[in-house]
XYZ file of C-alpha atoms in Angstrom:
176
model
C 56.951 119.123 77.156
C 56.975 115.240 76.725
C 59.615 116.232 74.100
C 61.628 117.590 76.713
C 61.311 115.190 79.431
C 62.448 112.560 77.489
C 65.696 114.067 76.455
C 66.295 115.456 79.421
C 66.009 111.959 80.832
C 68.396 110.430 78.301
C 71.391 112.827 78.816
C 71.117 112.346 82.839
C 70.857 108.571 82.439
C 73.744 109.505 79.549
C 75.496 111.464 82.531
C 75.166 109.301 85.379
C 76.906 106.452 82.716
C 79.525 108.632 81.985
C 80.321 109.562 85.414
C 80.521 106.124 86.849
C 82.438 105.065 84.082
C 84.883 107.656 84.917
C 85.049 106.290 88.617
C 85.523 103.098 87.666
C 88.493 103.917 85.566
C 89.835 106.049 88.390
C 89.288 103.427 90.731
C 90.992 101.035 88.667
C 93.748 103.382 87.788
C 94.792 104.182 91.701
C 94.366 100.559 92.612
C 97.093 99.383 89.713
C 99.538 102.445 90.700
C 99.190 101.532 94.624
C 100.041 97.531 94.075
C 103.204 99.009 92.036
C 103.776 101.055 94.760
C 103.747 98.367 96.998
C 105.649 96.000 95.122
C 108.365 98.518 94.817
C 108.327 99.690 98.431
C 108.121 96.296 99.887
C 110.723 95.482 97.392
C 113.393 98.511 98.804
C 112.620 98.117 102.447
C 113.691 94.635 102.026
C 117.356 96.166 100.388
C 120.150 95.521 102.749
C 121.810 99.180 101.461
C 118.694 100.869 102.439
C 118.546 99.508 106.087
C 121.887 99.946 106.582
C 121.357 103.904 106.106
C 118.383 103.632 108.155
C 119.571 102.073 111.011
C 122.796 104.979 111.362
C 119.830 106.993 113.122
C 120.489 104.850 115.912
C 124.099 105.443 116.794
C 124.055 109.563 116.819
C 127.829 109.969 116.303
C 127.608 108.444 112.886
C 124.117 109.550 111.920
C 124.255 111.615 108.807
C 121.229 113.310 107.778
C 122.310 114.076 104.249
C 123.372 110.632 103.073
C 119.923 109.647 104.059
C 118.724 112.484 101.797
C 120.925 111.431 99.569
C 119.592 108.039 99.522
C 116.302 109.285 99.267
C 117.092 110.806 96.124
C 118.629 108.179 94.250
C 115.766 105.574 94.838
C 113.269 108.572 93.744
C 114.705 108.558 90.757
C 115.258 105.127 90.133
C 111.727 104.230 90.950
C 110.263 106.972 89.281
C 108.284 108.178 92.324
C 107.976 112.075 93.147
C 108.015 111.277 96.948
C 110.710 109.491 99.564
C 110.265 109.737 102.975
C 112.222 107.520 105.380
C 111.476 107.701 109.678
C 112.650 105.750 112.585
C 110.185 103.215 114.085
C 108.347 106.091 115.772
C 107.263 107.661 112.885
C 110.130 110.936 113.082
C 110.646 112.090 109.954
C 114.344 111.400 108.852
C 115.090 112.044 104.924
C 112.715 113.570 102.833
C 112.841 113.931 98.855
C 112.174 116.399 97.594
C 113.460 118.011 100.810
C 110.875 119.178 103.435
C 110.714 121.490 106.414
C 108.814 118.529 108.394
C 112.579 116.393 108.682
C 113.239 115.554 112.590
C 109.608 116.035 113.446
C 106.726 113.407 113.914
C 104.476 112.558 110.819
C 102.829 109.236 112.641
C 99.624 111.002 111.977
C 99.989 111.073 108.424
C 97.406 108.247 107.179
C 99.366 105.821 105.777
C 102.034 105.597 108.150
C 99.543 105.891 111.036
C 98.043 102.616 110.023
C 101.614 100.791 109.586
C 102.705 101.714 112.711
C 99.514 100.780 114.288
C 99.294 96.971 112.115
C 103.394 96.694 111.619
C 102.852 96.095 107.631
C 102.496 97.976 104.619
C 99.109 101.055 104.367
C 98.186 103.358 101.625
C 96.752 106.286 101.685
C 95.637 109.744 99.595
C 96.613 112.354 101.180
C 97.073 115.759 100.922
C 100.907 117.341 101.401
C 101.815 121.089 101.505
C 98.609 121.455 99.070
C 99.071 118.418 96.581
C 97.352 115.634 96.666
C 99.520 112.267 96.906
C 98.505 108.536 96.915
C 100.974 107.257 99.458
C 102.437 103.812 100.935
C 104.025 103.180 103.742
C 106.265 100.036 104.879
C 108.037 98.566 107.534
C 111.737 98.335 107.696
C 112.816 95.230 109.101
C 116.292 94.204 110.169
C 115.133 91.883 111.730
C 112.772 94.078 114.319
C 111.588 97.550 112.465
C 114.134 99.993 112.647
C 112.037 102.080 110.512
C 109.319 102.774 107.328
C 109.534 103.588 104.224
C 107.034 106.172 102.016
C 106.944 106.207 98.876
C 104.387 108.440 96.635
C 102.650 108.957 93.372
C 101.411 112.450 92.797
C 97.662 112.739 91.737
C 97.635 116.167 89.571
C 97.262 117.028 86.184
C 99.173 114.693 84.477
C 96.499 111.541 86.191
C 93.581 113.989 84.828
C 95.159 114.101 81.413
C 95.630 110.416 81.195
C 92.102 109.981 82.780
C 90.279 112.140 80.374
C 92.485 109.879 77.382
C 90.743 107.036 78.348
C 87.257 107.844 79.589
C 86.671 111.204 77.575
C 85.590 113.159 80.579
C 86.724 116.043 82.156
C 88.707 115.878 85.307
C 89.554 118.288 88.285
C 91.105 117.479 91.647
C 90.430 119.839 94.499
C 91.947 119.551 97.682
């Protein structure tokens, strides 16, 4: 019985190590990807190309929703994010990429962008979207007043468990 105590003791104190190893690295891991996220948001909300495609949302009869999209795309792929949104200084939803059904319809509830509209400067977030999990910034727009924000996002799925369980050994799952 002492036997048994004992080991049973060493592989939960074991465990418990493991574990907050584990959330350490995580911890670590999401803080590095949201200052790149940042940088890089703060970085293209401060491009003169990018507010100028923004701000068409104000004049209607030259407001094109698909060069925003457009737009959207190209600095997805040049960043190397999986997620663009752009909305007006309201929070309305105006390019999304990859497309979504929620374009021309309020998303100033999501977290991140709740908290820059509320504080007028960049907020991150993990949230979930249609059933993924995202970690998520949000910036102003400026030009000079904000005509708008910027999200950018990281997916967290199994490609952050794979590199997680690479450094730390343990298992990982994400549940949403």
């Amino acid at each position: 019985g002492l036997t048994q105590w004992v080991v049973t003791r060493d592989a939960q104190a074991r465990l418990g190590h493991e574990l907050q190893t584990t959330g350490q690295v995580f911890a670590r891991f999401l803080r590095e990807r949201e200052l790149r996220l940042q940088t890089n948001s703060t970085l293209l909300a401060s491009d003169f190309a990018l507010k100028r495609v923004i701000a068409t949302h104000f004049d209607p009869v030259n407001y094109d929703p698909a060069t925003l999209a457009s737009a959207g795309l190209s600095y997805r792929e040049r960043i190397g994010v999986e997620l663009v949104w752009m909305t007006d200084e309201a929070g309305m939803l105006l390019a999304a990429s990859p497309n979504n059904t929620r374009v021309g319809q309020s998303i100033a509830d999501l977290a991140p962008l709740r908290e820059a509209l509320q504080r007028g400067e960049a907020a991150a977030a993990i949230v979930q979207i249609d059933g993924n999990l995202f970690q998520l910034v949000a910036v102003p727009v400026f030009a000079p007043d904000v005509i708008g924000y910027l999200l950018l996002g990281h997916a967290i799925d199994d490609s952050v468990a794979a590199e997680l369980k690479s450094e730390t050994g343990s298992e990982v799952t994400f549940l949403t």
